[in-house]
């Protein structure tokens, strides 16, 4: 079964600095998707960035970028120029590319990011 | 375009009761997934519906059930509530073509006393 591990329960970053959140996953599949979701105190989960496993190029969305290492099964999120609004719980998630049939989204335990002014 | 809406936002029930939660997906989204979020177990997948059919099911007891209507709105039902069912229940919707890009609702906070 696929599992997602986030080894950092909490992280802290100074405003305007850069922080990297770690995520590793375990799978025997070759085709899948990886995601980072943000859950601020308001609780609404927001998709931050997604990566298709077949793409070698790392995904980037403005200040957010990932370091996808398929062989190492690692998928870290880098937040540049951190802002106070980035403070939230961040979840790494995995989903098989198979349509249906046990391809539910698997989430890590989350990393709580604090941004210090 | 309006986002995913969930009703009610908060709910308090007692053990043994049953509860129904509702989710309205983004207009045009026909896939709806449900998740349970607790401090101890984290985010766990409940089930997924597409075109009124359950396409995927997580590892939850039969007390948890769901359905989807022709307008893509979905409901989930929990019967014979237990204390451990206290959680945030999240609904997410997606389109058929971009089914992996899920948009989440604000959740329903269920407290079982």
PDB file of N, CA and C in Angstrom, chain B residues 12-97:
ATOM      1  N   UNK B  12     -23.556  18.753  16.407  1.00  0.00           N
ATOM      2  CA  UNK B  12     -23.339  18.025  17.662  1.00  0.00           C
ATOM      3  C   UNK B  12     -24.401  16.944  17.778  1.00  0.00           C
ATOM      4  N   UNK B  13     -23.949  15.723  17.968  1.00  0.00           N
ATOM      5  CA  UNK B  13     -24.857  14.588  18.081  1.00  0.00           C
ATOM      6  C   UNK B  13     -24.464  13.765  19.299  1.00  0.00           C
ATOM      7  N   UNK B  14     -25.334  12.849  19.687  1.00  0.00           N
ATOM      8  CA  UNK B  14     -25.016  11.943  20.785  1.00  0.00           C
ATOM      9  C   UNK B  14     -24.820  10.539  20.241  1.00  0.00           C
ATOM     10  N   UNK B  15     -24.141   9.739  21.006  1.00  0.00           N
ATOM     11  CA  UNK B  15     -23.864   8.359  20.594  1.00  0.00           C
ATOM     12  C   UNK B  15     -25.142   7.631  20.224  1.00  0.00           C
ATOM     13  N   UNK B  16     -25.085   6.851  19.203  1.00  0.00           N
ATOM     14  CA  UNK B  16     -26.231   6.076  18.775  1.00  0.00           C
ATOM     15  C   UNK B  16     -27.104   6.763  17.734  1.00  0.00           C
ATOM     16  N   UNK B  17     -26.967   8.075  17.637  1.00  0.00           N
ATOM     17  CA  UNK B  17     -27.763   8.792  16.639  1.00  0.00           C
ATOM     18  C   UNK B  17     -27.154   8.597  15.251  1.00  0.00           C
ATOM     19  N   UNK B  18     -27.858   9.081  14.257  1.00  0.00           N
ATOM     20  CA  UNK B  18     -27.314   9.073  12.915  1.00  0.00           C
ATOM     21  C   UNK B  18     -27.227  10.513  12.405  1.00  0.00           C
ATOM     22  N   UNK B  19     -26.405  10.718  11.383  1.00  0.00           N
ATOM     23  CA  UNK B  19     -26.204  12.059  10.877  1.00  0.00           C
ATOM     24  C   UNK B  19     -26.050  12.016   9.358  1.00  0.00           C
ATOM     25  N   UNK B  20     -26.501  13.070   8.716  1.00  0.00           N
ATOM     26  CA  UNK B  20     -26.336  13.206   7.264  1.00  0.00           C
ATOM     27  C   UNK B  20     -25.652  14.528   6.972  1.00  0.00           C
ATOM     28  N   UNK B  21     -24.577  14.452   6.220  1.00  0.00           N
ATOM     29  CA  UNK B  21     -23.827  15.638   5.822  1.00  0.00           C
ATOM     30  C   UNK B  21     -24.003  15.848   4.326  1.00  0.00           C
ATOM     31  N   UNK B  22     -24.001  17.107   3.917  1.00  0.00           N
ATOM     32  CA  UNK B  22     -24.252  17.409   2.515  1.00  0.00           C
ATOM     33  C   UNK B  22     -23.081  18.149   1.889  1.00  0.00           C
ATOM     34  N   UNK B  23     -22.890  17.896   0.620  1.00  0.00           N
ATOM     35  CA  UNK B  23     -21.809  18.524  -0.135  1.00  0.00           C
ATOM     36  C   UNK B  23     -22.311  18.915  -1.515  1.00  0.00           C
ATOM     37  N   UNK B  24     -22.114  20.179  -1.873  1.00  0.00           N
ATOM     38  CA  UNK B  24     -22.445  20.640  -3.222  1.00  0.00           C
ATOM     39  C   UNK B  24     -21.150  20.965  -3.942  1.00  0.00           C
ATOM     40  N   UNK B  25     -20.843  20.246  -5.013  1.00  0.00           N
ATOM     41  CA  UNK B  25     -19.565  20.465  -5.699  1.00  0.00           C
ATOM     42  C   UNK B  25     -19.588  21.745  -6.528  1.00  0.00           C
ATOM     43  N   UNK B  26     -18.438  22.090  -7.007  1.00  0.00           N
ATOM     44  CA  UNK B  26     -18.321  23.216  -7.923  1.00  0.00           C
ATOM     45  C   UNK B  26     -19.135  22.893  -9.185  1.00  0.00           C
ATOM     46  N   UNK B  27     -19.794  23.891  -9.718  1.00  0.00           N
ATOM     47  CA  UNK B  27     -20.603  23.678 -10.914  1.00  0.00           C
ATOM     48  C   UNK B  27     -19.774  23.055 -12.029  1.00  0.00           C
ATOM     49  N   UNK B  28     -20.286  21.960 -12.583  1.00  0.00           N
ATOM     50  CA  UNK B  28     -19.558  21.278 -13.646  1.00  0.00           C
ATOM     51  C   UNK B  28     -18.698  20.132 -13.166  1.00  0.00           C
ATOM     52  N   UNK B  29     -18.470  20.056 -11.875  1.00  0.00           N
ATOM     53  CA  UNK B  29     -17.695  18.946 -11.307  1.00  0.00           C
ATOM     54  C   UNK B  29     -18.627  17.787 -11.021  1.00  0.00           C
ATOM     55  N   UNK B  30     -18.275  16.622 -11.531  1.00  0.00           N
ATOM     56  CA  UNK B  30     -19.138  15.473 -11.342  1.00  0.00           C
ATOM     57  C   UNK B  30     -18.550  14.423 -10.401  1.00  0.00           C
ATOM     58  N   UNK B  31     -17.331  14.642  -9.984  1.00  0.00           N
ATOM     59  CA  UNK B  31     -16.699  13.700  -9.065  1.00  0.00           C
ATOM     60  C   UNK B  31     -16.659  14.323  -7.679  1.00  0.00           C
ATOM     61  N   UNK B  32     -17.093  13.560  -6.688  1.00  0.00           N
ATOM     62  CA  UNK B  32     -17.095  14.032  -5.307  1.00  0.00           C
ATOM     63  C   UNK B  32     -16.440  12.979  -4.421  1.00  0.00           C
ATOM     64  N   UNK B  33     -15.502  13.436  -3.603  1.00  0.00           N
ATOM     65  CA  UNK B  33     -14.834  12.542  -2.645  1.00  0.00           C
ATOM     66  C   UNK B  33     -15.068  13.045  -1.237  1.00  0.00           C
ATOM     67  N   UNK B  34     -15.070  12.119  -0.303  1.00  0.00           N
ATOM     68  CA  UNK B  34     -15.250  12.453   1.117  1.00  0.00           C
ATOM     69  C   UNK B  34     -14.040  11.965   1.912  1.00  0.00           C
ATOM     70  N   UNK B  35     -13.646  12.774   2.885  1.00  0.00           N
ATOM     71  CA  UNK B  35     -12.528  12.448   3.754  1.00  0.00           C
ATOM     72  C   UNK B  35     -12.898  12.736   5.203  1.00  0.00           C
ATOM     73  N   UNK B  36     -12.295  11.944   6.087  1.00  0.00           N
ATOM     74  CA  UNK B  36     -12.420  12.191   7.517  1.00  0.00           C
ATOM     75  C   UNK B  36     -11.082  12.677   8.033  1.00  0.00           C
ATOM     76  N   UNK B  37     -11.105  13.761   8.799  1.00  0.00           N
ATOM     77  CA  UNK B  37      -9.858  14.286   9.355  1.00  0.00           C
ATOM     78  C   UNK B  37      -9.938  14.322  10.869  1.00  0.00           C
ATOM     79  N   UNK B  38      -9.038  13.616  11.523  1.00  0.00           N
ATOM     80  CA  UNK B  38      -8.952  13.606  12.977  1.00  0.00           C
ATOM     81  C   UNK B  38      -7.510  13.852  13.390  1.00  0.00           C
ATOM     82  N   UNK B  39      -7.295  14.363  14.606  1.00  0.00           N
ATOM     83  CA  UNK B  39      -5.914  14.596  15.062  1.00  0.00           C
ATOM     84  C   UNK B  39      -5.099  13.312  15.128  1.00  0.00           C
ATOM     85  N   UNK B  40      -5.743  12.219  15.470  1.00  0.00           N
ATOM     86  CA  UNK B  40      -5.022  10.972  15.642  1.00  0.00           C
ATOM     87  C   UNK B  40      -4.744  10.225  14.349  1.00  0.00           C
ATOM     88  N   UNK B  41      -5.703  10.177  13.468  1.00  0.00           N
ATOM     89  CA  UNK B  41      -5.585   9.403  12.222  1.00  0.00           C
ATOM     90  C   UNK B  41      -5.279  10.252  11.001  1.00  0.00           C
ATOM     91  N   UNK B  42      -5.345  11.552  11.154  1.00  0.00           N
ATOM     92  CA  UNK B  42      -5.077  12.414  10.014  1.00  0.00           C
ATOM     93  C   UNK B  42      -6.217  12.386   9.015  1.00  0.00           C
ATOM     94  N   UNK B  43      -5.867  12.552   7.752  1.00  0.00           N
ATOM     95  CA  UNK B  43      -6.856  12.569   6.679  1.00  0.00           C
ATOM     96  C   UNK B  43      -7.014  11.175   6.103  1.00  0.00           C
ATOM     97  N   UNK B  44      -8.230  10.688   6.150  1.00  0.00           N
ATOM     98  CA  UNK B  44      -8.500   9.362   5.613  1.00  0.00           C
ATOM     99  C   UNK B  44      -9.643   9.417   4.603  1.00  0.00           C
ATOM    100  N   UNK B  45      -9.440   8.699   3.528  1.00  0.00           N
ATOM    101  CA  UNK B  45     -10.404   8.662   2.445  1.00  0.00           C
ATOM    102  C   UNK B  45     -11.609   7.797   2.826  1.00  0.00           C
ATOM    103  N   UNK B  46     -12.797   8.338   2.567  1.00  0.00           N
ATOM    104  CA  UNK B  46     -14.028   7.597   2.840  1.00  0.00           C
ATOM    105  C   UNK B  46     -14.572   6.941   1.579  1.00  0.00           C
ATOM    106  N   UNK B  47     -14.952   7.755   0.628  1.00  0.00           N
ATOM    107  CA  UNK B  47     -15.441   7.236  -0.653  1.00  0.00           C
ATOM    108  C   UNK B  47     -15.448   8.326  -1.707  1.00  0.00           C
ATOM    109  N   UNK B  48     -15.632   7.851  -2.954  1.00  0.00           N
ATOM    110  CA  UNK B  48     -15.666   8.737  -4.101  1.00  0.00           C
ATOM    111  C   UNK B  48     -16.843   8.356  -4.985  1.00  0.00           C
ATOM    112  N   UNK B  49     -17.518   9.382  -5.472  1.00  0.00           N
ATOM    113  CA  UNK B  49     -18.657   9.173  -6.364  1.00  0.00           C
ATOM    114  C   UNK B  49     -18.438   9.899  -7.678  1.00  0.00           C
ATOM    115  N   UNK B  50     -18.931   9.274  -8.717  1.00  0.00           N
ATOM    116  CA  UNK B  50     -18.930   9.893 -10.034  1.00  0.00           C
ATOM    117  C   UNK B  50     -20.191   9.446 -10.746  1.00  0.00           C
ATOM    118  N   UNK B  51     -20.931  10.392 -11.280  1.00  0.00           N
ATOM    119  CA  UNK B  51     -22.182  10.084 -11.987  1.00  0.00           C
ATOM    120  C   UNK B  51     -23.067   9.148 -11.183  1.00  0.00           C
ATOM    121  N   UNK B  52     -23.254   9.501  -9.934  1.00  0.00           N
ATOM    122  CA  UNK B  52     -24.184   8.812  -9.026  1.00  0.00           C
ATOM    123  C   UNK B  52     -23.723   7.405  -8.648  1.00  0.00           C
ATOM    124  N   UNK B  53     -22.520   7.031  -9.002  1.00  0.00           N
ATOM    125  CA  UNK B  53     -22.019   5.697  -8.695  1.00  0.00           C
ATOM    126  C   UNK B  53     -20.795   5.795  -7.792  1.00  0.00           C
ATOM    127  N   UNK B  54     -20.750   4.937  -6.790  1.00  0.00           N
ATOM    128  CA  UNK B  54     -19.563   4.899  -5.936  1.00  0.00           C
ATOM    129  C   UNK B  54     -18.440   4.218  -6.703  1.00  0.00           C
ATOM    130  N   UNK B  55     -17.349   4.926  -6.888  1.00  0.00           N
ATOM    131  CA  UNK B  55     -16.241   4.416  -7.699  1.00  0.00           C
ATOM    132  C   UNK B  55     -15.086   3.905  -6.856  1.00  0.00           C
ATOM    133  N   UNK B  56     -15.063   4.329  -5.619  1.00  0.00           N
ATOM    134  CA  UNK B  56     -13.921   4.022  -4.787  1.00  0.00           C
ATOM    135  C   UNK B  56     -14.371   4.092  -3.329  1.00  0.00           C
ATOM    136  N   UNK B  57     -13.834   3.222  -2.513  1.00  0.00           N
ATOM    137  CA  UNK B  57     -14.258   3.203  -1.121  1.00  0.00           C
ATOM    138  C   UNK B  57     -13.061   2.983  -0.231  1.00  0.00           C
ATOM    139  N   UNK B  58     -12.999   3.723   0.846  1.00  0.00           N
ATOM    140  CA  UNK B  58     -11.926   3.577   1.815  1.00  0.00           C
ATOM    141  C   UNK B  58     -12.256   2.489   2.823  1.00  0.00           C
ATOM    142  N   UNK B  59     -11.392   2.363   3.805  1.00  0.00           N
ATOM    143  CA  UNK B  59     -11.512   1.287   4.778  1.00  0.00           C
ATOM    144  C   UNK B  59     -12.278   1.757   6.013  1.00  0.00           C
ATOM    145  N   UNK B  60     -13.555   1.974   5.849  1.00  0.00           N
ATOM    146  CA  UNK B  60     -14.417   2.396   6.948  1.00  0.00           C
ATOM    147  C   UNK B  60     -15.548   1.392   7.097  1.00  0.00           C
ATOM    148  N   UNK B  61     -16.089   1.286   8.324  1.00  0.00           N
ATOM    149  CA  UNK B  61     -17.180   0.325   8.525  1.00  0.00           C
ATOM    150  C   UNK B  61     -18.432   0.713   7.748  1.00  0.00           C
ATOM    151  N   UNK B  62     -19.348  -0.244   7.652  1.00  0.00           N
ATOM    152  CA  UNK B  62     -20.561  -0.044   6.882  1.00  0.00           C
ATOM    153  C   UNK B  62     -21.487   1.031   7.436  1.00  0.00           C
ATOM    154  N   UNK B  63     -21.190   1.501   8.656  1.00  0.00           N
ATOM    155  CA  UNK B  63     -22.000   2.587   9.225  1.00  0.00           C
ATOM    156  C   UNK B  63     -21.851   3.876   8.405  1.00  0.00           C
ATOM    157  N   UNK B  64     -20.779   3.937   7.664  1.00  0.00           N
ATOM    158  CA  UNK B  64     -20.523   5.102   6.822  1.00  0.00           C
ATOM    159  C   UNK B  64     -21.014   4.795   5.407  1.00  0.00           C
ATOM    160  N   UNK B  65     -21.900   5.615   4.933  1.00  0.00           N
ATOM    161  CA  UNK B  65     -22.416   5.410   3.589  1.00  0.00           C
ATOM    162  C   UNK B  65     -22.579   6.753   2.899  1.00  0.00           C
ATOM    163  N   UNK B  66     -22.767   6.694   1.612  1.00  0.00           N
ATOM    164  CA  UNK B  66     -22.930   7.940   0.879  1.00  0.00           C
ATOM    165  C   UNK B  66     -23.764   7.722  -0.353  1.00  0.00           C
ATOM    166  N   UNK B  67     -24.054   8.820  -0.996  1.00  0.00           N
ATOM    167  CA  UNK B  67     -24.739   8.737  -2.275  1.00  0.00           C
ATOM    168  C   UNK B  67     -24.522  10.039  -3.029  1.00  0.00           C
ATOM    169  N   UNK B  68     -24.786   9.973  -4.313  1.00  0.00           N
ATOM    170  CA  UNK B  68     -24.666  11.167  -5.141  1.00  0.00           C
ATOM    171  C   UNK B  68     -25.920  11.285  -5.986  1.00  0.00           C
ATOM    172  N   UNK B  69     -26.373  12.491  -6.136  1.00  0.00           N
ATOM    173  CA  UNK B  69     -27.594  12.746  -6.880  1.00  0.00           C
ATOM    174  C   UNK B  69     -27.279  13.151  -8.319  1.00  0.00           C
ATOM    175  N   UNK B  70     -28.321  13.231  -9.111  1.00  0.00           N
ATOM    176  CA  UNK B  70     -28.120  13.528 -10.540  1.00  0.00           C
ATOM    177  C   UNK B  70     -27.523  14.915 -10.759  1.00  0.00           C
ATOM    178  N   UNK B  71     -27.668  15.815  -9.798  1.00  0.00           N
ATOM    179  CA  UNK B  71     -27.080  17.153  -9.943  1.00  0.00           C
ATOM    180  C   UNK B  71     -25.663  17.207  -9.362  1.00  0.00           C
ATOM    181  N   UNK B  72     -25.117  16.041  -9.057  1.00  0.00           N
ATOM    182  CA  UNK B  72     -23.760  15.855  -8.523  1.00  0.00           C
ATOM    183  C   UNK B  72     -23.629  16.162  -7.038  1.00  0.00           C
ATOM    184  N   UNK B  73     -24.649  16.716  -6.435  1.00  0.00           N
ATOM    185  CA  UNK B  73     -24.603  16.908  -4.980  1.00  0.00           C
ATOM    186  C   UNK B  73     -24.471  15.547  -4.308  1.00  0.00           C
ATOM    187  N   UNK B  74     -23.774  15.557  -3.181  1.00  0.00           N
ATOM    188  CA  UNK B  74     -23.535  14.287  -2.498  1.00  0.00           C
ATOM    189  C   UNK B  74     -23.886  14.406  -1.022  1.00  0.00           C
ATOM    190  N   UNK B  75     -24.268  13.311  -0.464  1.00  0.00           N
ATOM    191  CA  UNK B  75     -24.517  13.232   0.969  1.00  0.00           C
ATOM    192  C   UNK B  75     -23.751  12.040   1.532  1.00  0.00           C
ATOM    193  N   UNK B  76     -23.317  12.181   2.764  1.00  0.00           N
ATOM    194  CA  UNK B  76     -22.789  11.023   3.459  1.00  0.00           C
ATOM    195  C   UNK B  76     -23.562  10.856   4.763  1.00  0.00           C
ATOM    196  N   UNK B  77     -23.746   9.629   5.125  1.00  0.00           N
ATOM    197  CA  UNK B  77     -24.528   9.289   6.308  1.00  0.00           C
ATOM    198  C   UNK B  77     -23.696   8.429   7.227  1.00  0.00           C
ATOM    199  N   UNK B  78     -23.780   8.730   8.512  1.00  0.00           N
ATOM    200  CA  UNK B  78     -23.137   7.884   9.508  1.00  0.00           C
ATOM    201  C   UNK B  78     -24.223   7.437  10.473  1.00  0.00           C
ATOM    202  N   UNK B  79     -24.402   6.156  10.591  1.00  0.00           N
ATOM    203  CA  UNK B  79     -25.429   5.636  11.495  1.00  0.00           C
ATOM    204  C   UNK B  79     -24.776   5.167  12.795  1.00  0.00           C
ATOM    205  N   UNK B  80     -25.573   5.056  13.817  1.00  0.00           N
ATOM    206  CA  UNK B  80     -25.119   4.574  15.124  1.00  0.00           C
ATOM    207  C   UNK B  80     -23.792   5.221  15.511  1.00  0.00           C
ATOM    208  N   UNK B  81     -23.839   6.515  15.667  1.00  0.00           N
ATOM    209  CA  UNK B  81     -22.628   7.287  15.927  1.00  0.00           C
ATOM    210  C   UNK B  81     -21.875   6.803  17.151  1.00  0.00           C
ATOM    211  N   UNK B  82     -20.540   6.843  17.026  1.00  0.00           N
ATOM    212  CA  UNK B  82     -19.644   6.512  18.130  1.00  0.00           C
ATOM    213  C   UNK B  82     -18.802   7.750  18.444  1.00  0.00           C
ATOM    214  N   UNK B  83     -18.254   7.772  19.661  1.00  0.00           N
ATOM    215  CA  UNK B  83     -17.428   8.914  20.058  1.00  0.00           C
ATOM    216  C   UNK B  83     -16.287   9.145  19.072  1.00  0.00           C
ATOM    217  N   UNK B  84     -15.746   8.059  18.564  1.00  0.00           N
ATOM    218  CA  UNK B  84     -14.618   8.142  17.644  1.00  0.00           C
ATOM    219  C   UNK B  84     -14.967   8.712  16.282  1.00  0.00           C
ATOM    220  N   UNK B  85     -16.241   8.934  16.030  1.00  0.00           N
ATOM    221  CA  UNK B  85     -16.647   9.527  14.752  1.00  0.00           C
ATOM    222  C   UNK B  85     -16.508  11.042  14.770  1.00  0.00           C
ATOM    223  N   UNK B  86     -16.212  11.593  15.930  1.00  0.00           N
ATOM    224  CA  UNK B  86     -15.991  13.039  16.024  1.00  0.00           C
ATOM    225  C   UNK B  86     -14.809  13.407  15.137  1.00  0.00           C
ATOM    226  N   UNK B  87     -15.050  14.295  14.203  1.00  0.00           N
ATOM    227  CA  UNK B  87     -14.013  14.613  13.226  1.00  0.00           C
ATOM    228  C   UNK B  87     -14.467  15.776  12.361  1.00  0.00           C
ATOM    229  N   UNK B  88     -13.536  16.220  11.536  1.00  0.00           N
ATOM    230  CA  UNK B  88     -13.860  17.168  10.473  1.00  0.00           C
ATOM    231  C   UNK B  88     -14.069  16.338   9.213  1.00  0.00           C
ATOM    232  N   UNK B  89     -15.214  16.480   8.600  1.00  0.00           N
ATOM    233  CA  UNK B  89     -15.499  15.727   7.380  1.00  0.00           C
ATOM    234  C   UNK B  89     -15.387  16.684   6.190  1.00  0.00           C
ATOM    235  N   UNK B  90     -14.490  16.330   5.306  1.00  0.00           N
ATOM    236  CA  UNK B  90     -14.201  17.172   4.152  1.00  0.00           C
ATOM    237  C   UNK B  90     -14.729  16.533   2.878  1.00  0.00           C
ATOM    238  N   UNK B  91     -15.231  17.376   2.034  1.00  0.00           N
ATOM    239  CA  UNK B  91     -15.712  16.955   0.728  1.00  0.00           C
ATOM    240  C   UNK B  91     -14.845  17.655  -0.323  1.00  0.00           C
ATOM    241  N   UNK B  92     -14.566  16.960  -1.400  1.00  0.00           N
ATOM    242  CA  UNK B  92     -13.768  17.548  -2.473  1.00  0.00           C
ATOM    243  C   UNK B  92     -14.398  17.187  -3.810  1.00  0.00           C
ATOM    244  N   UNK B  93     -14.344  18.111  -4.748  1.00  0.00           N
ATOM    245  CA  UNK B  93     -14.895  17.817  -6.064  1.00  0.00           C
ATOM    246  C   UNK B  93     -13.842  18.029  -7.149  1.00  0.00           C
ATOM    247  N   UNK B  94     -14.081  17.388  -8.277  1.00  0.00           N
ATOM    248  CA  UNK B  94     -13.159  17.527  -9.403  1.00  0.00           C
ATOM    249  C   UNK B  94     -13.914  17.240 -10.690  1.00  0.00           C
ATOM    250  N   UNK B  95     -13.299  17.610 -11.779  1.00  0.00           N
ATOM    251  CA  UNK B  95     -13.890  17.297 -13.080  1.00  0.00           C
ATOM    252  C   UNK B  95     -13.435  15.912 -13.516  1.00  0.00           C
ATOM    253  N   UNK B  96     -14.067  15.404 -14.527  1.00  0.00           N
ATOM    254  CA  UNK B  96     -13.706  14.067 -15.007  1.00  0.00           C
ATOM    255  C   UNK B  96     -12.310  14.081 -15.636  1.00  0.00           C
ATOM    256  N   UNK B  97     -12.025  15.132 -16.379  1.00  0.00           N
ATOM    257  CA  UNK B  97     -10.738  15.183 -17.075  1.00  0.00           C
ATOM    258  C   UNK B  97      -9.576  15.475 -16.136  1.00  0.00           C
TER     259      UNK B  97
END
